[in-house]
Coordinates of C-alpha atoms in Angstrom, one line a residue:
M1 CA 27.1 8.0 0.6
E2 CA 27.0 4.6 -1.1
H3 CA 23.5 3.2 -1.2
K4 CA 22.9 -0.3 -0.1
L5 CA 19.5 -1.2 0.1
K6 CA 18.3 -4.2 2.4
I7 CA 15.4 -5.6 2.0
Y8 CA 13.7 -8.6 3.8
N9 CA 13.1 -11.7 1.5
T10 CA 10.4 -13.5 2.8
L11 CA 11.8 -16.6 1.0
N12 CA 15.2 -16.8 3.3
R13 CA 13.5 -15.0 6.0
K14 CA 16.4 -12.6 6.3
K15 CA 17.6 -9.3 5.3
E16 CA 19.4 -9.1 1.6
T17 CA 21.3 -6.6 -0.1
F18 CA 19.1 -5.7 -3.1
V19 CA 21.0 -6.5 -6.5
P20 CA 19.0 -6.4 -9.6
I21 CA 19.1 -8.9 -11.9
H22 CA 19.5 -6.6 -14.9
S23 CA 20.7 -3.1 -13.5
P24 CA 19.9 -0.4 -13.6
Y25 CA 16.6 -2.2 -14.6
V26 CA 14.0 -3.4 -12.0
G27 CA 11.0 -5.4 -12.2
M28 CA 8.5 -5.0 -9.7
Y29 CA 5.1 -7.2 -9.4
V30 CA 2.9 -6.5 -6.6
C31 CA -0.7 -8.0 -6.3
G32 CA -3.5 -5.7 -6.9
P33 CA -7.1 -5.7 -6.0
T34 CA -10.2 -7.8 -6.6
V35 CA -12.6 -5.2 -7.6
Y36 CA -15.8 -6.2 -6.3
G37 CA -16.3 -3.9 -3.1
D38 CA -14.7 -0.7 -2.3
A39 CA -11.3 -0.7 -0.9
H40 CA -10.7 -0.5 2.8
L41 CA -7.9 0.6 5.1
G42 CA -6.5 -3.2 4.3
H43 CA -5.6 -2.2 0.8
A44 CA -4.2 0.8 1.7
R45 CA -1.5 -0.6 3.5
P46 CA 0.5 -2.7 0.5
A47 CA -0.5 0.2 -1.7
I48 CA 1.4 2.9 0.3
T49 CA 4.1 0.1 1.2
F50 CA 4.9 -0.5 -2.5
D51 CA 4.4 3.0 -3.4
I52 CA 7.4 3.7 -1.0
L53 CA 9.5 1.2 -2.7
F54 CA 8.6 2.2 -6.4
R55 CA 9.5 5.9 -5.1
Y56 CA 12.7 4.7 -3.4
L57 CA 14.1 2.6 -6.1
T58 CA 13.5 5.5 -8.3
H59 CA 15.4 7.7 -6.1
L60 CA 18.3 5.3 -5.8
G61 CA 18.3 5.7 -9.8
Y62 CA 16.8 2.4 -10.9
K63 CA 14.3 2.1 -14.1
V64 CA 11.7 0.5 -12.5
R65 CA 9.0 -1.3 -14.5
Y66 CA 6.1 -1.6 -11.5
V67 CA 3.3 -4.1 -12.7
R68 CA 0.2 -4.1 -10.6
N69 CA -2.5 -6.7 -11.7
I70 CA -6.2 -6.3 -11.0
T71 CA -7.7 -9.7 -10.0
D72 CA -11.3 -9.5 -12.2
V73 CA -12.1 -13.2 -12.8
G74 CA -11.1 -16.6 -10.9
H75 CA -11.2 -15.3 -7.3
L76 CA -13.8 -17.7 -5.8
E77 CA -15.4 -17.4 -2.5
N78 CA -13.2 -18.4 0.5
D79 CA -10.5 -18.4 -1.6
A80 CA -11.1 -21.8 -2.4
D81 CA -11.1 -23.9 -5.7
E82 CA -15.3 -24.2 -5.3
G83 CA -17.8 -21.6 -5.1
E84 CA -18.9 -18.8 -7.0
D85 CA -16.8 -16.0 -8.2
K86 CA -16.8 -13.1 -6.3
I87 CA -17.5 -10.7 -9.2
A88 CA -20.0 -12.6 -10.8
K89 CA -21.8 -13.1 -7.7
K90 CA -21.9 -9.2 -7.0
A91 CA -23.0 -9.2 -10.8
R92 CA -25.6 -11.5 -10.3
L93 CA -27.0 -10.1 -7.0
E94 CA -27.1 -6.2 -8.6
Q95 CA -28.3 -7.6 -12.2
L96 CA -25.4 -5.9 -13.9
E97 CA -22.3 -7.5 -16.1
P98 CA -19.5 -8.3 -14.3
M99 CA -17.3 -5.8 -16.4
E100 CA -19.6 -3.1 -15.0
V101 CA -18.8 -4.2 -11.7
V102 CA -15.1 -4.4 -12.3
Q103 CA -15.2 -1.1 -13.7
Y104 CA -17.5 0.8 -11.1
Y105 CA -15.2 -0.3 -8.3
L106 CA -11.8 0.0 -10.1
N107 CA -12.5 3.7 -11.1
R108 CA -13.4 4.1 -7.0
Y109 CA -10.4 2.3 -6.2
H110 CA -8.2 4.5 -8.5
K111 CA -9.5 7.7 -6.8
A112 CA -8.9 6.6 -3.4
M113 CA -5.1 5.7 -4.6
E114 CA -4.9 9.2 -5.9
K115 CA -6.5 10.7 -2.6
L116 CA -3.4 8.7 -0.6
N117 CA -1.0 10.0 -3.3
I118 CA 0.0 6.5 -4.7
L119 CA 2.0 6.9 -7.9
A120 CA 0.2 4.9 -10.7
P121 CA 2.3 1.5 -11.5
S122 CA 3.8 1.2 -14.8
I123 CA 1.5 -1.5 -16.2
E124 CA -1.9 -2.6 -14.4
P125 CA -3.0 -5.7 -16.3
H126 CA -6.3 -7.3 -15.7
A127 CA -6.7 -11.1 -15.5
S128 CA -9.4 -11.0 -17.9
G129 CA -7.5 -9.4 -20.8
H130 CA -4.7 -12.3 -20.3
I131 CA -6.9 -15.8 -20.5
I132 CA -4.6 -16.9 -23.6
E133 CA -1.5 -16.6 -21.8
Q134 CA -3.3 -18.2 -18.9
I135 CA -4.5 -21.2 -21.2
D136 CA -0.4 -21.2 -22.4
Y137 CA 0.9 -21.2 -19.1
V138 CA -1.6 -24.2 -17.9
Q139 CA -0.4 -26.1 -21.2
K140 CA 3.3 -25.7 -20.2
I141 CA 2.7 -27.1 -16.7
L142 CA 0.6 -30.0 -18.1
D143 CA 3.6 -30.9 -20.7
S144 CA 6.3 -30.5 -17.6
G145 CA 3.8 -33.5 -15.8
Y146 CA 2.8 -31.5 -12.6
A147 CA -0.7 -30.9 -13.6
Y148 CA -3.6 -33.3 -14.8
E149 CA -7.1 -32.9 -16.6
S150 CA -10.1 -34.0 -14.7
E151 CA -13.7 -33.9 -15.6
G152 CA -12.9 -30.6 -17.9
S153 CA -10.5 -28.9 -14.9
V154 CA -7.2 -28.8 -14.6
Y155 CA -5.4 -29.1 -11.3
F156 CA -1.8 -28.6 -10.0
D157 CA -0.2 -32.1 -8.7
V158 CA 1.2 -30.9 -5.5
E159 CA 2.3 -34.1 -4.2
K160 CA 4.0 -34.9 -7.4
Y161 CA 5.6 -31.6 -7.6
N162 CA 6.7 -31.6 -3.8
K163 CA 8.8 -34.9 -4.2
A164 CA 11.0 -33.2 -6.7
H165 CA 10.8 -29.7 -5.6
N166 CA 9.9 -28.0 -2.0
Y167 CA 6.2 -27.1 -2.0
G168 CA 5.9 -24.9 1.0
K169 CA 9.5 -23.2 0.8
L170 CA 7.9 -19.8 1.2
S171 CA 5.4 -20.2 4.1
G172 CA 7.5 -22.5 5.9
R173 CA 4.7 -25.3 5.7
N174 CA 5.1 -29.2 4.6
I175 CA 2.8 -31.2 2.5
E176 CA 2.0 -33.8 5.5
E177 CA 0.9 -30.8 7.4
L178 CA -1.2 -29.7 4.7
L179 CA -3.1 -32.9 4.1
E180 CA -3.8 -33.3 7.7
T181 CA -5.4 -29.8 8.3
T182 CA -6.6 -29.2 4.8
R183 CA -10.6 -29.4 5.0
E184 CA -12.7 -31.5 2.6
L185 CA -14.8 -29.6 0.5
D186 CA -18.0 -30.0 -1.8
G187 CA -17.1 -31.1 -4.9
Q188 CA -13.0 -32.3 -4.3
S189 CA -13.6 -35.7 -5.6
E190 CA -12.4 -34.6 -9.0
K191 CA -8.8 -33.8 -7.3
R192 CA -6.5 -36.4 -6.6
R193 CA -5.2 -34.8 -3.2
S194 CA -7.2 -32.4 -1.3
V195 CA -4.2 -29.9 -1.8
D196 CA -4.2 -29.5 -5.2
F197 CA -5.3 -26.9 -6.3
A198 CA -6.9 -25.3 -9.9
L199 CA -5.2 -24.2 -12.9
W200 CA -8.2 -24.4 -15.2
K201 CA -12.1 -24.8 -13.7
K202 CA -14.7 -26.0 -15.9
A203 CA -17.8 -23.8 -15.7
S204 CA -21.0 -24.6 -14.1
P205 CA -24.0 -24.2 -17.0
E206 CA -24.8 -20.7 -14.4
H207 CA -21.3 -19.8 -14.3
I208 CA -21.4 -16.0 -16.1
M209 CA -17.6 -15.4 -16.8
R210 CA -16.2 -18.5 -19.1
W211 CA -14.0 -18.6 -21.6
S212 CA -13.2 -21.5 -24.5
S213 CA -9.9 -23.6 -24.0
P214 CA -8.9 -27.3 -24.8
W215 CA -10.1 -28.6 -22.0
S216 CA -13.5 -26.9 -21.3
D217 CA -15.4 -23.9 -21.2
G218 CA -14.3 -22.5 -18.1
F219 CA -12.3 -19.7 -16.2
P220 CA -8.6 -19.9 -14.7
G221 CA -7.9 -20.3 -11.2
W222 CA -6.9 -17.4 -9.0
H223 CA -3.1 -18.2 -8.6
L224 CA -2.6 -18.6 -12.6
E225 CA -2.9 -15.2 -13.4
C226 CA 0.0 -13.6 -11.6
S227 CA 2.3 -16.6 -12.9
A228 CA 1.3 -15.5 -16.3
M229 CA 1.4 -11.9 -16.2
G230 CA 4.3 -11.5 -14.3
S231 CA 6.3 -13.4 -16.8
K232 CA 4.7 -11.7 -19.6
Y233 CA 5.8 -7.9 -18.5
L234 CA 8.6 -9.1 -16.7
G235 CA 10.2 -11.7 -18.1
E236 CA 11.0 -15.5 -16.7
E237 CA 13.0 -14.0 -14.1
F238 CA 12.5 -10.7 -12.2
D239 CA 13.5 -8.8 -8.8
I240 CA 10.7 -8.0 -6.6
H241 CA 7.2 -9.8 -6.2
G242 CA 5.1 -8.1 -3.2
G243 CA 1.8 -8.0 -1.5
G244 CA 0.1 -8.6 1.9
M245 CA 1.3 -11.3 4.3
D246 CA -2.1 -13.1 4.1
L247 CA -1.1 -14.2 0.3
I248 CA 2.1 -16.2 1.3
F249 CA -0.1 -19.1 1.4
P250 CA -1.6 -20.2 -0.5
H251 CA -1.2 -17.7 -3.3
H252 CA 2.2 -17.1 -3.4
E253 CA 3.3 -20.7 -2.5
C254 CA 1.5 -21.5 -5.3
E255 CA 3.0 -19.2 -7.7
I256 CA 6.4 -20.6 -6.9
A257 CA 5.2 -24.0 -7.9
Q258 CA 3.6 -22.9 -10.7
S259 CA 6.5 -21.1 -12.5
T260 CA 9.0 -23.8 -11.3
A261 CA 6.7 -26.2 -13.3
A262 CA 5.8 -24.3 -16.4
L263 CA 9.6 -22.7 -16.5
G264 CA 11.9 -24.9 -15.0
K265 CA 13.1 -22.4 -12.6
E266 CA 12.0 -19.7 -10.1
T267 CA 10.7 -16.2 -11.4
V268 CA 11.0 -14.2 -8.6
R269 CA 14.6 -13.3 -6.3
Y270 CA 12.7 -11.1 -3.5
W271 CA 9.7 -12.0 -2.1
M272 CA 8.4 -8.9 0.0
H273 CA 5.3 -8.7 2.2
N274 CA 3.7 -6.2 4.3
N275 CA 1.6 -7.3 7.7
M276 CA -1.6 -6.7 8.6
I277 CA -3.9 -4.0 9.2
T278 CA -6.3 -5.3 12.6
I279 CA -9.3 -4.3 14.6
N280 CA -9.3 -5.5 18.2
G281 CA -6.3 -7.7 17.2
Q282 CA -8.1 -9.2 14.1
K283 CA -7.3 -8.9 10.6
M284 CA -9.2 -6.4 9.0
G285 CA -10.9 -7.8 6.0
K286 CA -14.5 -8.1 3.7
S287 CA -14.7 -11.9 4.6
L288 CA -14.7 -11.2 8.1
G289 CA -16.9 -8.1 7.9
N290 CA -15.1 -5.9 9.9
F291 CA -13.7 -3.7 7.5
I292 CA -14.0 0.4 7.3
T293 CA -13.2 1.6 3.4
L294 CA -11.3 4.5 2.7
D295 CA -14.2 6.4 2.0
E296 CA -15.7 5.7 4.9
F297 CA -12.5 7.2 6.7
F298 CA -12.5 10.4 4.4
L299 CA -15.9 11.0 5.4
G300 CA -16.2 9.9 9.1
S301 CA -19.5 7.6 8.4
H302 CA -19.0 4.6 9.9
P303 CA -20.1 3.8 13.2
M304 CA -16.5 3.2 14.7
L305 CA -15.0 6.2 13.7
T306 CA -15.4 9.2 16.0
Q307 CA -14.4 11.6 13.3
A308 CA -13.3 12.1 9.5
Y309 CA -9.6 11.1 9.1
S310 CA -7.9 12.8 5.9
P311 CA -6.1 11.0 3.4
M312 CA -3.0 12.0 4.4
T313 CA -3.8 11.3 8.2
I314 CA -4.1 7.7 6.9
R315 CA -0.8 7.7 4.7
F316 CA 1.0 9.1 7.9
F317 CA -0.6 6.7 10.0
I318 CA 0.6 3.6 8.0
L319 CA 4.1 5.0 7.1
Q320 CA 4.6 5.6 11.0
A321 CA 4.9 1.5 11.6
H322 CA 7.5 -0.4 9.7
Y323 CA 5.8 -2.4 7.0
R324 CA 6.3 -5.9 8.6
S325 CA 4.9 -5.0 11.8
T326 CA 1.0 -5.4 12.5
V327 CA -1.0 -2.1 13.1
D328 CA -4.0 -2.0 15.2
F329 CA -6.8 0.4 14.3
S330 CA -8.1 3.0 16.6
N331 CA -9.3 6.2 16.9
E332 CA -6.8 7.4 19.4
A333 CA -4.2 5.9 17.3
L334 CA -5.3 7.9 14.1
Q335 CA -5.9 11.2 16.2
A336 CA -2.4 11.1 17.5
S337 CA -1.0 10.4 13.7
E338 CA -3.2 13.7 12.6
K339 CA -1.6 15.6 15.2
G340 CA 2.0 14.4 14.2
L341 CA 1.1 14.9 10.7
I342 CA 0.0 18.8 11.6
R343 CA 3.2 19.4 13.4
L344 CA 5.7 17.7 10.6
M345 CA 3.9 19.8 8.1
E346 CA 3.9 22.9 10.1
G347 CA 7.7 22.6 10.5
Y348 CA 8.1 22.1 7.0
G349 CA 6.3 25.3 6.3
R350 CA 8.1 27.5 8.8
L351 CA 11.5 25.9 7.3
L352 CA 10.5 27.4 3.9
K353 CA 10.0 30.9 5.8
L354 CA 13.2 30.9 7.4
K355 CA 16.0 33.6 6.7
P356 CA 19.6 32.5 6.6
S357 CA 22.7 33.9 8.5
A358 CA 26.1 34.2 8.6
A359 CA 26.5 31.2 10.8
T360 CA 24.4 27.9 12.1
S361 CA 24.0 27.3 15.7
V362 CA 21.6 24.6 15.6
E363 CA 22.2 20.7 14.8
I364 CA 21.4 20.1 11.5
N365 CA 24.3 17.4 10.6
G366 CA 23.7 14.3 9.0
L367 CA 19.9 14.6 8.5
R368 CA 20.0 13.3 4.9
Q369 CA 22.6 10.4 5.6
N370 CA 20.3 9.4 8.7
C371 CA 17.2 9.3 6.6
E372 CA 18.8 7.3 3.9
E373 CA 20.4 4.7 6.3
A374 CA 17.0 4.1 7.7
M375 CA 15.2 4.0 4.3
C376 CA 17.9 1.3 3.5
D377 CA 17.5 -0.4 6.1
D378 CA 14.3 -2.2 4.8
L379 CA 12.5 1.0 4.3
N380 CA 12.4 1.7 7.8
T381 CA 10.0 4.8 7.5
P382 CA 9.4 5.5 11.2
I383 CA 12.8 5.9 11.9
V384 CA 12.8 8.5 8.5
I385 CA 9.9 10.5 10.2
S386 CA 11.5 10.4 13.9
H387 CA 14.6 11.9 12.0
L388 CA 12.4 14.7 10.3
F389 CA 10.8 15.2 13.7
D390 CA 14.4 15.9 15.5
A391 CA 14.9 18.1 12.5
V392 CA 11.9 20.1 13.2
K393 CA 12.8 20.9 16.7
S394 CA 16.0 23.1 15.3
V395 CA 13.7 24.6 12.4
N396 CA 11.4 25.8 15.7
I397 CA 14.6 27.2 17.8
V398 CA 15.5 29.3 14.5
H399 CA 11.8 30.3 13.7
D400 CA 11.4 31.3 17.4
G401 CA 14.9 33.6 17.2
K402 CA 16.8 31.3 19.4
G403 CA 19.2 30.0 17.2
T404 CA 20.3 30.9 13.1
V405 CA 21.2 28.7 10.6
S406 CA 23.5 29.8 7.5
E407 CA 22.6 30.0 4.1
K408 CA 23.9 26.7 3.0
D409 CA 22.7 24.6 5.7
L410 CA 19.5 26.1 5.2
E411 CA 19.3 24.8 1.6
E412 CA 20.4 21.6 2.8
L413 CA 17.3 21.4 5.1
K414 CA 14.8 22.2 2.3
S415 CA 16.3 19.9 0.2
V416 CA 16.3 17.3 2.7
F417 CA 12.8 17.7 3.8
S418 CA 11.4 18.2 0.2
L419 CA 13.0 14.8 -0.9
F420 CA 11.9 12.9 2.0
I421 CA 8.6 14.4 3.1
E422 CA 7.2 14.9 -0.9
N423 CA 9.2 12.6 -3.3
I424 CA 9.8 9.6 -0.8
L425 CA 7.0 9.4 1.9
G426 CA 5.0 10.9 -0.6
L427 CA 3.3 13.2 2.0
T428 CA 1.6 16.5 0.9
S429 CA -0.4 19.4 1.8
E430 CA -4.1 19.1 2.3
E431 CA -4.7 22.3 1.8
S432 CA -7.6 23.1 -0.4
D433 CA -7.6 25.3 -3.2
S434 CA -11.6 25.4 -3.4
S435 CA -12.9 29.1 -3.6
S436 CA -15.1 28.1 0.1
N437 CA -11.5 27.3 1.6
E438 CA -10.0 30.6 0.5
A439 CA -13.1 32.5 1.8
Y440 CA -12.4 30.6 5.5
K441 CA -8.8 31.4 5.2
K442 CA -9.5 35.1 4.7
A443 CA -12.0 35.2 7.1
I444 CA -9.6 33.7 9.6
D445 CA -6.9 36.4 8.6
L446 CA -9.5 39.2 9.0
L447 CA -10.6 38.1 12.6
L448 CA -6.3 38.2 13.2
A449 CA -6.1 41.6 11.9
I450 CA -8.8 43.1 13.5
R451 CA -6.9 41.6 16.9
Q452 CA -4.1 43.3 15.8
E453 CA -5.6 46.7 15.4
S454 CA -7.2 45.8 18.8
K455 CA -3.7 45.5 20.4
L456 CA -2.2 48.5 18.7
K457 CA -5.1 50.8 20.3
K458 CA -4.4 48.7 23.6
D459 CA -7.8 47.6 23.3
W460 CA -6.6 44.4 25.2
E461 CA -10.6 43.2 26.1
T462 CA -11.1 42.6 22.1
A463 CA -7.8 41.5 21.3
D464 CA -8.2 38.6 23.8
K465 CA -11.8 38.3 23.1
I466 CA -10.9 37.3 19.6
R467 CA -8.4 34.9 20.6
K468 CA -10.2 32.9 23.2
Q469 CA -13.2 32.2 20.9
L470 CA -10.9 30.9 17.8
A471 CA -9.4 28.8 20.7
E472 CA -12.5 27.5 21.7
F473 CA -13.2 26.7 17.8
G474 CA -9.9 24.7 17.7
F475 CA -7.5 27.6 16.4
E476 CA -4.0 27.8 17.9
I477 CA -2.4 31.3 17.3
K478 CA 1.0 32.4 17.8
D479 CA 2.5 35.5 17.5
G480 CA 6.0 35.7 16.0
K481 CA 8.4 38.1 15.3
D482 CA 7.5 37.8 11.5
G483 CA 3.7 38.2 12.3
V484 CA 1.1 36.0 13.4
E485 CA 0.5 32.3 12.5
W486 CA -2.8 30.0 12.9
S487 CA -3.5 26.7 12.9
L488 CA -6.7 24.4 13.3
N489 CA -6.3 21.8 15.9
R490 CA -9.0 18.8 16.1

């Protein structure tokens, strides 16, 4: 089939057919984490969303340069232009160098992403490693007349910019509303207007992270890093910029203004945003103190969790909802995802063991096309998963001896399952290769072998006792024509 990927462009608020600027090359920039604490479920959603996009663009034959930044300087408390740098604050409280804090949490972030089977980006630049580029970018904005220096800091002149351009075009806000609703902040007197945002901040004497610039010893504003690093690695115009919906304003709105002021044109063609993960209807995040870290999910160590959830359960939970829809956390929803993932992977495992027949009696036609159409419709992973579950029903019919599948159709099924489950959705088997897990499996197999011997000797009492005891422990035993299968259900 001809692939016509449609993605929802936040800038136009509609689905648009994706046409790269320089096909077959695609430039994609995604806002990464601010590394001053452990990654939580809210961090997992954009990582998984844009991992899916990365995988699918690659599947379609594009050569993708995927840039995901690391914010390690300039992100102040409450996302304002005042207050303490979040990483510097962590360093001060723990009596560490700021880059020790960055490296520690970045290492942990990478390990969590690996567990979730997130592919590494092509480039992962740090804001602190691109200070020169950010200073140059500020100078370009000053030269264009859309910024001003004040007491050693440099601010973007939003009101002046809005007269020539449309500040608020991404978020749908207008400057009059912003002027009315923006709260007056301490120390804001050096700004001309409350909506103006910092491009460069003069560092106070106690500020740890600081660099020399033409204006002062200071540090770049939070919004600046993505504009500078995006254009450095992807050019003055590139295809896709992504991130969480909470970044639309002010972060991405400011990026559009900065690039237009510095370069005389907008940098990004398609803006993509995933929606939030909520707890009891409220956004999950560090600033609200209602987050659960990924490690807490994996270990089941948070008070709100009734059990541990594996990385693949977390990934499947997120993929079962469209990336632009809100997902509300609950143990019940995660447990349902866990069971659904088990059913899907068991079906895939049975498929790999099927034997072909001379003809096909079950319905398998159109699976590949249906899944491709769902992915091309703005990455509709829930529909892909539903198509795969429908196919699992056919697999189970053949597995149970109630249907047949030809060699050609069997190979097509295996190919489609491998492509979409493993390569595109990124779901993997969670069986461990550890010696303890191998011993555990051997012990179950031994019990089932004893049960089988009991059945052959017509010792039904022993056979039933083994089955019932395993069932009480959560094991499901299925007797089939090709032997006994077992699985562990929570």
